[in-house]
Amino acid sequence: MTDICFERWSAEQTLARLEDIADLYIDAHSENPGESDEIFSRPGFIDRTIAQARRDGFEFVVARSGNTLTGFAFGYLVGGSKWWADCSLPPQEVFLASKFAVIELDVGQFYQGRGIGKRLIELLLSGRPEKFATLAATPDSPAQAMYIRWGWYKVGTFETPPVMDAMVFRLHGATPRST
């Protein structure tokens, strides 16, 4: 992983490179047949990302090798007493706390399995003041199994398709466990 560098990008930098980011998103998800819903399409990703880059506390971390994007992770702040739409409520401790929502963690197919995703999550969550991070994961997917290995746990289920589980990770100095 010595040829990989990691950077934080502003919302403006993210939106300026959104076409390249969307290409990487499609590559990272190309072997995921369970993601056939329109929200997982390239246009769906672009539309979601434009809106999410405008959210309070938006953070974007990118991995690259030279000028080639190899992976990225991003998310935004979710205040206390707020939760995912159409998802069963988590335990009160999670619901009432401010949270950081991890929206995407994607690594290009060629670069997967090299620790880039773990490093992206570590950088994205490092120094966060919130008590918890949260994300949505497809049940029984390799990604969900990875999150569980890193210490994330399920706290809810989305009630409308696509089928997803809401997961959380306790922050405050904790880092994802090694695989």
mmCIF file of C-alpha atoms in Angstrom, residues 4-167:
data_model
loop_
_atom_site.group_PDB
_atom_site.id
_atom_site.type_symbol
_atom_site.label_atom_id
_atom_site.label_comp_id
_atom_site.label_asym_id
_atom_site.label_seq_id
_atom_site.Cartn_x
_atom_site.Cartn_y
_atom_site.Cartn_z
ATOM 1 C CA ILE A 4 -1.397 4.827 -2.095
ATOM 2 C CA CYS A 5 -1.892 8.291 -0.647
ATOM 3 C CA PHE A 6 -4.916 9.487 1.295
ATOM 4 C CA GLU A 7 -6.450 12.963 1.237
ATOM 5 C CA ARG A 8 -9.422 14.814 2.642
ATOM 6 C CA TRP A 9 -11.443 16.702 0.056
ATOM 7 C CA SER A 10 -13.901 19.503 0.638
ATOM 8 C CA ALA A 11 -17.454 19.251 -0.662
ATOM 9 C CA GLU A 12 -16.418 21.504 -3.557
ATOM 10 C CA GLN A 13 -13.445 19.286 -4.464
ATOM 11 C CA THR A 14 -15.685 16.222 -4.242
ATOM 12 C CA LEU A 15 -18.315 17.692 -6.552
ATOM 13 C CA ALA A 16 -15.652 18.873 -9.005
ATOM 14 C CA ARG A 17 -14.422 15.245 -9.381
ATOM 15 C CA LEU A 18 -17.864 13.607 -9.125
ATOM 16 C CA GLU A 19 -17.711 11.996 -12.587
ATOM 17 C CA ASP A 20 -14.425 10.247 -11.696
ATOM 18 C CA ILE A 21 -15.798 9.284 -8.280
ATOM 19 C CA ALA A 22 -18.925 7.835 -9.929
ATOM 20 C CA ASP A 23 -16.743 5.758 -12.278
ATOM 21 C CA LEU A 24 -14.941 4.315 -9.259
ATOM 22 C CA TYR A 25 -18.270 3.697 -7.482
ATOM 23 C CA ILE A 26 -19.539 1.664 -10.459
ATOM 24 C CA ASP A 27 -16.277 -0.297 -10.631
ATOM 25 C CA ALA A 28 -16.392 -1.056 -6.890
ATOM 26 C CA HIS A 29 -19.979 -2.321 -7.157
ATOM 27 C CA SER A 30 -19.695 -4.108 -10.497
ATOM 28 C CA GLU A 31 -19.728 -7.575 -8.949
ATOM 29 C CA ASN A 32 -22.604 -6.928 -6.550
ATOM 30 C CA PRO A 33 -25.783 -8.333 -8.155
ATOM 31 C CA GLY A 34 -27.776 -7.632 -4.976
ATOM 32 C CA GLU A 35 -27.554 -3.925 -5.707
ATOM 33 C CA SER A 36 -29.973 -3.770 -8.626
ATOM 34 C CA ASP A 37 -32.168 -1.010 -7.160
ATOM 35 C CA GLU A 38 -32.086 2.321 -9.042
ATOM 36 C CA ILE A 39 -30.491 4.073 -6.053
ATOM 37 C CA PHE A 40 -27.334 2.015 -6.726
ATOM 38 C CA SER A 41 -27.122 3.148 -10.372
ATOM 39 C CA ARG A 42 -24.587 5.702 -11.557
ATOM 40 C CA PRO A 43 -27.233 8.465 -11.898
ATOM 41 C CA GLY A 44 -28.660 7.506 -8.501
ATOM 42 C CA PHE A 45 -25.222 7.722 -6.927
ATOM 43 C CA ILE A 46 -24.520 11.113 -8.531
ATOM 44 C CA ASP A 47 -27.875 12.576 -7.451
ATOM 45 C CA ARG A 48 -27.459 11.277 -3.881
ATOM 46 C CA THR A 49 -23.889 12.502 -3.619
ATOM 47 C CA ILE A 50 -24.726 16.021 -4.828
ATOM 48 C CA ALA A 51 -27.383 16.288 -2.098
ATOM 49 C CA GLN A 52 -25.195 14.658 0.570
ATOM 50 C CA ALA A 53 -22.208 16.926 -0.123
ATOM 51 C CA ARG A 54 -24.418 19.814 1.008
ATOM 52 C CA ARG A 55 -25.244 18.211 4.369
ATOM 53 C CA ASP A 56 -23.872 19.535 7.656
ATOM 54 C CA GLY A 57 -20.581 17.943 8.614
ATOM 55 C CA PHE A 58 -19.900 16.405 5.183
ATOM 56 C CA GLU A 59 -16.492 14.669 5.132
ATOM 57 C CA PHE A 60 -14.811 12.979 2.171
ATOM 58 C CA VAL A 61 -11.610 10.925 2.222
ATOM 59 C CA VAL A 62 -10.037 9.619 -0.967
ATOM 60 C CA ALA A 63 -7.274 7.109 -1.706
ATOM 61 C CA ARG A 64 -5.291 7.445 -4.892
ATOM 62 C CA SER A 65 -2.299 5.989 -6.636
ATOM 63 C CA GLY A 66 -0.776 8.818 -8.630
ATOM 64 C CA ASN A 67 -3.730 10.410 -10.438
ATOM 65 C CA THR A 68 -5.829 7.239 -10.238
ATOM 66 C CA LEU A 69 -8.619 7.184 -7.662
ATOM 67 C CA THR A 70 -8.482 3.842 -5.846
ATOM 68 C CA GLY A 71 -11.091 4.298 -3.123
ATOM 69 C CA PHE A 72 -13.151 6.761 -1.141
ATOM 70 C CA ALA A 73 -15.327 7.083 1.921
ATOM 71 C CA PHE A 74 -17.701 9.831 2.924
ATOM 72 C CA GLY A 75 -20.460 10.739 5.310
ATOM 73 C CA TYR A 76 -22.049 13.518 7.296
ATOM 74 C CA LEU A 77 -23.306 14.495 10.737
ATOM 75 C CA VAL A 78 -26.635 13.199 12.044
ATOM 76 C CA GLY A 79 -27.869 14.976 15.145
ATOM 77 C CA GLY A 80 -29.258 13.408 18.280
ATOM 78 C CA SER A 81 -32.842 12.107 18.113
ATOM 79 C CA LYS A 82 -32.466 11.638 14.353
ATOM 80 C CA TRP A 83 -32.225 8.335 12.507
ATOM 81 C CA TRP A 84 -32.376 6.779 9.060
ATOM 82 C CA ALA A 85 -35.715 7.254 7.253
ATOM 83 C CA ASP A 86 -37.794 4.072 6.981
ATOM 84 C CA CYS A 87 -35.614 2.204 9.485
ATOM 85 C CA SER A 88 -36.582 0.636 12.784
ATOM 86 C CA LEU A 89 -35.318 2.662 15.731
ATOM 87 C CA PRO A 90 -32.028 1.712 17.392
ATOM 88 C CA PRO A 91 -31.505 1.499 21.161
ATOM 89 C CA GLN A 92 -32.167 4.833 22.907
ATOM 90 C CA GLU A 93 -28.464 5.367 23.627
ATOM 91 C CA VAL A 94 -27.791 5.383 19.884
ATOM 92 C CA PHE A 95 -30.929 7.285 18.879
ATOM 93 C CA LEU A 96 -30.385 10.129 21.333
ATOM 94 C CA ALA A 97 -26.665 10.564 20.586
ATOM 95 C CA SER A 98 -25.249 12.600 17.730
ATOM 96 C CA LYS A 99 -23.914 10.280 15.053
ATOM 97 C CA PHE A 100 -21.726 10.346 11.981
ATOM 98 C CA ALA A 101 -23.401 8.557 9.054
ATOM 99 C CA VAL A 102 -20.948 6.726 6.804
ATOM 100 C CA ILE A 103 -22.670 6.880 3.441
ATOM 101 C CA GLU A 104 -20.093 5.233 1.201
ATOM 102 C CA LEU A 105 -16.958 3.160 1.499
ATOM 103 C CA ASP A 106 -15.817 2.023 -1.930
ATOM 104 C CA VAL A 107 -12.564 0.606 -3.243
ATOM 105 C CA GLY A 108 -11.953 -0.216 -6.897
ATOM 106 C CA GLN A 109 -11.962 -3.920 -7.789
ATOM 107 C CA PHE A 110 -8.223 -3.993 -8.578
ATOM 108 C CA TYR A 111 -7.345 -2.420 -5.204
ATOM 109 C CA GLN A 112 -9.618 -4.462 -2.926
ATOM 110 C CA GLY A 113 -8.078 -6.654 -0.256
ATOM 111 C CA ARG A 114 -5.098 -4.343 0.366
ATOM 112 C CA GLY A 115 -6.321 -2.598 3.527
ATOM 113 C CA ILE A 116 -7.377 0.569 1.702
ATOM 114 C CA GLY A 117 -11.000 0.390 2.857
ATOM 115 C CA LYS A 118 -10.012 -0.053 6.484
ATOM 116 C CA ARG A 119 -7.633 2.902 6.276
ATOM 117 C CA LEU A 120 -10.294 5.060 4.614
ATOM 118 C CA ILE A 121 -12.757 4.314 7.440
ATOM 119 C CA GLU A 122 -10.096 4.969 10.081
ATOM 120 C CA LEU A 123 -9.282 8.345 8.523
ATOM 121 C CA LEU A 124 -12.939 9.267 8.016
ATOM 122 C CA LEU A 125 -13.819 8.512 11.645
ATOM 123 C CA SER A 126 -10.637 9.682 13.361
ATOM 124 C CA GLY A 127 -11.190 12.578 15.719
ATOM 125 C CA ARG A 128 -14.969 12.557 15.322
ATOM 126 C CA PRO A 129 -16.705 14.049 18.382
ATOM 127 C CA GLU A 130 -19.869 11.952 17.978
ATOM 128 C CA LYS A 131 -20.450 8.934 20.187
ATOM 129 C CA PHE A 132 -21.405 6.622 17.312
ATOM 130 C CA ALA A 133 -20.919 6.136 13.595
ATOM 131 C CA THR A 134 -23.699 4.486 11.620
ATOM 132 C CA LEU A 135 -24.068 2.989 8.157
ATOM 133 C CA ALA A 136 -26.410 0.851 6.084
ATOM 134 C CA ALA A 137 -25.233 -2.524 4.807
ATOM 135 C CA THR A 138 -26.795 -5.241 2.683
ATOM 136 C CA PRO A 139 -27.490 -8.261 4.916
ATOM 137 C CA ASP A 140 -25.156 -11.235 4.469
ATOM 138 C CA SER A 141 -22.943 -9.305 2.027
ATOM 139 C CA PRO A 142 -19.142 -9.421 2.098
ATOM 140 C CA ALA A 143 -19.206 -5.735 3.091
ATOM 141 C CA GLN A 144 -21.439 -6.417 6.078
ATOM 142 C CA ALA A 145 -19.206 -9.297 7.184
ATOM 143 C CA MET A 146 -16.218 -6.927 6.939
ATOM 144 C CA TYR A 147 -17.965 -4.303 9.086
ATOM 145 C CA ILE A 148 -18.812 -6.934 11.705
ATOM 146 C CA ARG A 149 -15.137 -8.005 11.809
ATOM 147 C CA TRP A 150 -14.244 -4.350 12.384
ATOM 148 C CA GLY A 151 -16.605 -4.078 15.370
ATOM 149 C CA TRP A 152 -19.809 -2.696 13.818
ATOM 150 C CA TYR A 153 -23.097 -4.228 14.925
ATOM 151 C CA LYS A 154 -26.686 -4.292 13.673
ATOM 152 C CA VAL A 155 -29.224 -2.074 15.444
ATOM 153 C CA GLY A 156 -32.090 -1.857 12.945
ATOM 154 C CA THR A 157 -33.605 -2.867 9.632
ATOM 155 C CA PHE A 158 -34.888 -0.677 6.829
ATOM 156 C CA GLU A 159 -38.592 -1.242 6.334
ATOM 157 C CA THR A 160 -38.710 -0.395 2.618
ATOM 158 C CA PRO A 161 -36.610 -1.860 -0.194
ATOM 159 C CA PRO A 162 -33.775 -2.198 -0.851
ATOM 160 C CA VAL A 163 -33.220 -4.540 2.092
ATOM 161 C CA MET A 164 -30.525 -3.061 4.348
ATOM 162 C CA ASP A 165 -29.428 -3.304 7.968
ATOM 163 C CA ALA A 166 -28.557 -0.246 10.048
ATOM 164 C CA MET A 167 -25.256 -0.768 11.832
#
